[in-house]
Amino acid sequence: MLIAKRTIAPFLLLLLLTSCALHKTASGPSVPQTALQWTIIYNAALAKTNRAVEQAIETVEASGAISPAQARPIIVACGNVAQTSEAVRAITSAGTEASWSVDGPKIRGVLDAAQLKLPASTNQSIDLAVAAANSAITLLIQGVK
Amino acid sequence: MPIGLIIQLVTTALQLAPLGIGTISSIKLLLSHDPAVPPDLAKILRDTADDNAATTRSVQAWLAAHPQ
């Protein structure tokens, strides 16, 4: 699905619908359980978003809409995100609620060192996918704090 | 930035990005997790490992097919 430039009205409508859908949940999406649980959930969302974005970029590159040279930095960044997400997963997998005081700073250190951010391209639909992945990165970083 | 706002940004961008409907649904499901229901953390961790492994394999295959 390639997005035309005249998308501001559907964008606003989608924003409204998404907002309404999120507020329909019983307790809302931002109610914390524990920091460990939210980190696992946010990291899962990042891994899934990153995987989808990487596949989307490969598809768009194969279609010829962007060149391999344009795709390369984003695909390399997706690889870095996957490795960092895996490092976070390994810590949370071995961790417990009791060990969060040690694991939390460890995860923050991993995220700080990785400096995750997917670069923009010159293709609007790819940049939307990149924005989704970058927002998922922000979500994980904010959630671990 | 509040977590709720970031979640809205993620889900809105996902709707507009060229991604599969199934993928978007599964991500939105994760992000709208009901705190009253204990999450199946073991399954979520397994899925995360699968996603990261698949991404890493895909990146390596693409880079091998597109040498600089």
mmCIF file of C-alpha atoms in Angstrom:
data_model
loop_
_atom_site.group_PDB
_atom_site.id
_atom_site.type_symbol
_atom_site.label_atom_id
_atom_site.label_comp_id
_atom_site.label_asym_id
_atom_site.label_seq_id
_atom_site.Cartn_x
_atom_site.Cartn_y
_atom_site.Cartn_z
ATOM 1 C CA MET A 1 0.000 0.000 0.000
ATOM 2 C CA LEU A 2 1.657 3.174 -1.111
ATOM 3 C CA ILE A 3 0.423 6.311 0.553
ATOM 4 C CA ALA A 4 -0.362 9.352 -1.554
ATOM 5 C CA LYS A 5 0.597 12.766 -0.317
ATOM 6 C CA ARG A 6 -3.004 13.854 0.183
ATOM 7 C CA THR A 7 -3.510 11.816 3.353
ATOM 8 C CA ILE A 8 -4.028 14.431 6.009
ATOM 9 C CA ALA A 9 -7.806 13.900 6.346
ATOM 10 C CA PRO A 10 -7.641 10.089 6.566
ATOM 11 C CA PHE A 11 -4.667 10.486 8.893
ATOM 12 C CA LEU A 12 -6.676 12.635 11.295
ATOM 13 C CA LEU A 13 -9.634 10.268 11.064
ATOM 14 C CA LEU A 14 -7.396 7.300 11.815
ATOM 15 C CA LEU A 15 -5.824 9.144 14.714
ATOM 16 C CA LEU A 16 -9.291 9.766 16.133
ATOM 17 C CA LEU A 17 -10.401 6.165 15.609
ATOM 18 C CA THR A 18 -7.202 4.790 17.086
ATOM 19 C CA SER A 19 -7.547 7.059 20.065
ATOM 20 C CA CYS A 20 -11.147 5.959 20.606
ATOM 21 C CA ALA A 21 -10.212 2.285 20.234
ATOM 22 C CA LEU A 22 -7.444 2.599 22.796
ATOM 23 C CA HIS A 23 -9.669 4.373 25.269
ATOM 24 C CA LYS A 24 -12.276 1.626 24.984
ATOM 25 C CA THR A 25 -10.070 -0.834 26.863
ATOM 26 C CA ALA A 26 -11.192 -1.470 30.421
ATOM 27 C CA SER A 27 -8.290 0.112 32.221
ATOM 28 C CA GLY A 28 -6.453 1.891 29.418
ATOM 29 C CA PRO A 29 -3.148 0.921 27.889
ATOM 30 C CA SER A 30 -0.954 3.042 30.126
ATOM 31 C CA VAL A 31 -1.920 1.495 33.478
ATOM 32 C CA PRO A 32 1.267 -0.110 34.731
ATOM 33 C CA GLN A 33 1.452 -3.602 36.105
ATOM 34 C CA THR A 34 5.116 -3.963 36.849
ATOM 35 C CA ALA A 35 8.072 -2.422 35.080
ATOM 36 C CA LEU A 36 9.336 -5.893 34.155
ATOM 37 C CA GLN A 37 6.035 -6.930 32.578
ATOM 38 C CA TRP A 38 5.684 -3.702 30.610
ATOM 39 C CA THR A 39 9.269 -3.935 29.411
ATOM 40 C CA ILE A 40 8.579 -7.448 28.108
ATOM 41 C CA ILE A 41 5.402 -6.264 26.372
ATOM 42 C CA TYR A 42 6.945 -3.104 24.881
ATOM 43 C CA ASN A 43 10.008 -5.031 23.741
ATOM 44 C CA ALA A 44 7.732 -7.576 22.064
ATOM 45 C CA ALA A 45 5.894 -4.755 20.288
ATOM 46 C CA LEU A 46 9.227 -3.314 19.141
ATOM 47 C CA ALA A 47 10.455 -6.690 17.846
ATOM 48 C CA LYS A 48 7.222 -7.246 15.923
ATOM 49 C CA THR A 49 7.161 -3.695 14.514
ATOM 50 C CA ASN A 50 10.828 -3.892 13.542
ATOM 51 C CA ARG A 51 10.292 -7.231 11.788
ATOM 52 C CA ALA A 52 7.324 -5.854 9.848
ATOM 53 C CA VAL A 53 9.207 -2.692 8.892
ATOM 54 C CA GLU A 54 12.213 -4.668 7.669
ATOM 55 C CA GLN A 55 9.939 -6.838 5.515
ATOM 56 C CA ALA A 56 8.117 -3.760 4.193
ATOM 57 C CA ILE A 57 11.366 -2.055 3.212
ATOM 58 C CA GLU A 58 12.568 -5.167 1.404
ATOM 59 C CA THR A 59 9.242 -5.334 -0.463
ATOM 60 C CA VAL A 60 9.351 -1.666 -1.452
ATOM 61 C CA GLU A 61 12.994 -1.959 -2.511
ATOM 62 C CA ALA A 62 12.199 -5.033 -4.610
ATOM 63 C CA SER A 63 9.411 -3.084 -6.312
ATOM 64 C CA GLY A 64 11.918 -0.453 -7.378
ATOM 65 C CA ALA A 65 10.285 2.389 -5.425
ATOM 66 C CA ILE A 66 13.540 2.900 -3.530
ATOM 67 C CA SER A 67 17.062 1.899 -4.472
ATOM 68 C CA PRO A 68 19.182 -0.664 -2.616
ATOM 69 C CA ALA A 69 21.424 2.224 -1.541
ATOM 70 C CA GLN A 70 18.414 3.954 0.054
ATOM 71 C CA ALA A 71 17.206 0.743 1.670
ATOM 72 C CA ARG A 72 20.576 -0.349 3.060
ATOM 73 C CA PRO A 73 20.923 2.033 6.053
ATOM 74 C CA ILE A 74 17.380 1.284 7.186
ATOM 75 C CA ILE A 75 17.812 -2.474 6.821
ATOM 76 C CA VAL A 76 21.126 -2.332 8.706
ATOM 77 C CA ALA A 77 19.414 -0.295 11.459
ATOM 78 C CA CYS A 78 16.628 -2.909 11.631
ATOM 79 C CA GLY A 79 19.334 -5.518 12.226
ATOM 80 C CA ASN A 80 20.739 -3.434 15.084
ATOM 81 C CA VAL A 81 17.271 -3.026 16.583
ATOM 82 C CA ALA A 82 16.723 -6.804 16.413
ATOM 83 C CA GLN A 83 20.027 -7.482 18.185
ATOM 84 C CA THR A 84 19.325 -4.910 20.883
ATOM 85 C CA SER A 85 15.774 -6.146 21.361
ATOM 86 C CA GLU A 86 17.158 -9.658 21.719
ATOM 87 C CA ALA A 87 19.618 -8.458 24.380
ATOM 88 C CA VAL A 88 16.729 -6.847 26.276
ATOM 89 C CA ARG A 89 14.672 -10.034 25.890
ATOM 90 C CA ALA A 90 17.512 -12.128 27.317
ATOM 91 C CA ILE A 91 17.722 -9.907 30.415
ATOM 92 C CA THR A 92 13.965 -9.860 30.996
ATOM 93 C CA SER A 93 13.703 -13.599 30.332
ATOM 94 C CA ALA A 94 16.191 -14.409 33.077
ATOM 95 C CA GLY A 95 14.946 -11.654 35.389
ATOM 96 C CA THR A 96 12.379 -11.600 38.174
ATOM 97 C CA GLU A 97 10.434 -8.845 39.888
ATOM 98 C CA ALA A 98 12.954 -9.067 42.719
ATOM 99 C CA SER A 99 15.910 -8.579 40.376
ATOM 100 C CA TRP A 100 14.390 -5.568 38.549
ATOM 101 C CA SER A 101 16.471 -3.099 40.572
ATOM 102 C CA VAL A 102 19.518 -4.644 38.892
ATOM 103 C CA ASP A 103 17.937 -5.588 35.544
ATOM 104 C CA GLY A 104 16.278 -2.217 34.923
ATOM 105 C CA PRO A 105 19.552 -0.233 34.903
ATOM 106 C CA LYS A 106 21.148 -3.041 32.872
ATOM 107 C CA ILE A 107 18.456 -2.682 30.188
ATOM 108 C CA ARG A 108 18.741 1.107 30.247
ATOM 109 C CA GLY A 109 22.485 0.670 29.685
ATOM 110 C CA VAL A 110 21.875 -1.607 26.706
ATOM 111 C CA LEU A 111 19.407 0.869 25.186
ATOM 112 C CA ASP A 112 21.647 3.883 25.851
ATOM 113 C CA ALA A 113 24.630 2.159 24.252
ATOM 114 C CA ALA A 114 22.649 1.090 21.177
ATOM 115 C CA GLN A 115 21.311 4.609 20.423
ATOM 116 C CA LEU A 116 18.532 3.045 18.373
ATOM 117 C CA LYS A 117 16.970 5.098 15.614
ATOM 118 C CA LEU A 118 15.933 4.112 12.129
ATOM 119 C CA PRO A 119 16.946 6.652 9.466
ATOM 120 C CA ALA A 120 14.407 8.282 7.173
ATOM 121 C CA SER A 121 14.274 7.577 3.458
ATOM 122 C CA THR A 122 12.898 9.626 0.587
ATOM 123 C CA ASN A 123 9.826 7.408 0.299
ATOM 124 C CA GLN A 124 6.752 8.527 2.208
ATOM 125 C CA SER A 125 5.265 5.105 2.879
ATOM 126 C CA ILE A 126 8.618 3.787 4.096
ATOM 127 C CA ASP A 127 9.002 6.799 6.355
ATOM 128 C CA LEU A 128 5.652 6.003 7.959
ATOM 129 C CA ALA A 129 6.891 2.500 8.708
ATOM 130 C CA VAL A 130 10.146 3.940 10.047
ATOM 131 C CA ALA A 131 8.154 6.350 12.227
ATOM 132 C CA ALA A 132 6.223 3.420 13.681
ATOM 133 C CA ALA A 133 9.437 1.601 14.557
ATOM 134 C CA ASN A 134 11.019 4.732 16.042
ATOM 135 C CA SER A 135 7.897 5.315 18.151
ATOM 136 C CA ALA A 136 8.102 1.712 19.368
ATOM 137 C CA ILE A 137 11.742 2.364 20.332
ATOM 138 C CA THR A 138 10.684 5.470 22.268
ATOM 139 C CA LEU A 139 7.914 3.482 23.941
ATOM 140 C CA LEU A 140 10.373 0.859 25.183
ATOM 141 C CA ILE A 141 12.892 3.467 26.394
ATOM 142 C CA GLN A 142 10.181 5.440 28.217
ATOM 143 C CA GLY A 143 8.700 2.245 29.632
ATOM 144 C CA VAL A 144 11.979 1.093 31.130
ATOM 145 C CA LYS A 145 12.506 4.426 32.926
ATOM 146 C CA MET B 1 6.140 12.148 26.362
ATOM 147 C CA PRO B 2 3.305 10.184 28.016
ATOM 148 C CA ILE B 3 3.242 6.461 27.251
ATOM 149 C CA GLY B 4 -0.395 6.651 26.110
ATOM 150 C CA LEU B 5 0.485 9.251 23.483
ATOM 151 C CA ILE B 6 3.424 7.203 22.221
ATOM 152 C CA ILE B 7 1.155 4.160 21.912
ATOM 153 C CA GLN B 8 -1.247 6.229 19.830
ATOM 154 C CA LEU B 9 1.621 7.373 17.612
ATOM 155 C CA VAL B 10 2.814 3.807 17.117
ATOM 156 C CA THR B 11 -0.614 2.460 16.261
ATOM 157 C CA THR B 12 -1.480 5.382 13.986
ATOM 158 C CA ALA B 13 1.788 5.110 12.082
ATOM 159 C CA LEU B 14 1.236 1.362 11.784
ATOM 160 C CA GLN B 15 -2.161 1.946 10.189
ATOM 161 C CA LEU B 16 -0.617 4.147 7.528
ATOM 162 C CA ALA B 17 2.570 2.193 6.930
ATOM 163 C CA PRO B 18 2.748 -0.517 4.283
ATOM 164 C CA LEU B 19 2.441 -3.337 6.796
ATOM 165 C CA GLY B 20 0.203 -6.388 6.949
ATOM 166 C CA ILE B 21 -3.146 -6.238 8.735
ATOM 167 C CA GLY B 22 -2.277 -9.303 10.841
ATOM 168 C CA THR B 23 0.945 -7.691 12.005
ATOM 169 C CA ILE B 24 -0.794 -4.456 12.924
ATOM 170 C CA SER B 25 -3.482 -6.343 14.841
ATOM 171 C CA SER B 26 -0.946 -8.335 16.845
ATOM 172 C CA ILE B 27 1.040 -5.207 17.751
ATOM 173 C CA LYS B 28 -2.108 -3.316 18.753
ATOM 174 C CA LEU B 29 -3.168 -6.295 20.857
ATOM 175 C CA LEU B 30 0.146 -6.188 22.704
ATOM 176 C CA LEU B 31 -0.053 -2.440 23.296
ATOM 177 C CA SER B 32 -3.670 -2.473 24.485
ATOM 178 C CA HIS B 33 -3.039 -5.279 26.945
ATOM 179 C CA ASP B 34 -5.704 -5.388 29.654
ATOM 180 C CA PRO B 35 -3.939 -5.105 33.029
ATOM 181 C CA ALA B 36 -6.720 -7.175 34.599
ATOM 182 C CA VAL B 37 -5.571 -10.169 32.569
ATOM 183 C CA PRO B 38 -2.154 -11.585 33.465
ATOM 184 C CA PRO B 39 -0.011 -11.593 30.338
ATOM 185 C CA ASP B 40 1.363 -14.883 29.067
ATOM 186 C CA LEU B 41 4.917 -13.651 29.452
ATOM 187 C CA ALA B 42 6.529 -16.936 28.450
ATOM 188 C CA LYS B 43 4.729 -16.904 25.104
ATOM 189 C CA ILE B 44 5.440 -13.195 24.566
ATOM 190 C CA LEU B 45 9.147 -13.828 25.228
ATOM 191 C CA ARG B 46 9.166 -16.783 22.802
ATOM 192 C CA ASP B 47 7.457 -14.687 20.116
ATOM 193 C CA THR B 48 9.974 -11.876 20.666
ATOM 194 C CA ALA B 49 12.874 -14.280 20.212
ATOM 195 C CA ASP B 50 11.257 -15.618 17.021
ATOM 196 C CA ASP B 51 10.676 -12.096 15.643
ATOM 197 C CA ASN B 52 14.235 -10.977 16.362
ATOM 198 C CA ALA B 53 15.734 -14.149 14.898
ATOM 199 C CA ALA B 54 13.611 -13.813 11.759
ATOM 200 C CA THR B 55 14.589 -10.153 11.349
ATOM 201 C CA THR B 56 18.275 -10.930 11.805
ATOM 202 C CA ARG B 57 18.119 -13.763 9.246
ATOM 203 C CA SER B 58 16.272 -11.552 6.787
ATOM 204 C CA VAL B 59 18.734 -8.668 7.187
ATOM 205 C CA GLN B 60 21.716 -10.967 6.714
ATOM 206 C CA ALA B 61 20.162 -12.532 3.603
ATOM 207 C CA TRP B 62 19.384 -9.112 2.107
ATOM 208 C CA LEU B 63 22.880 -7.805 2.793
ATOM 209 C CA ALA B 64 24.395 -10.926 1.257
ATOM 210 C CA ALA B 65 22.263 -10.448 -1.852
ATOM 211 C CA HIS B 66 23.128 -6.733 -2.086
ATOM 212 C CA PRO B 67 26.883 -6.390 -1.538
ATOM 213 C CA GLN B 68 28.157 -2.835 -1.478
#
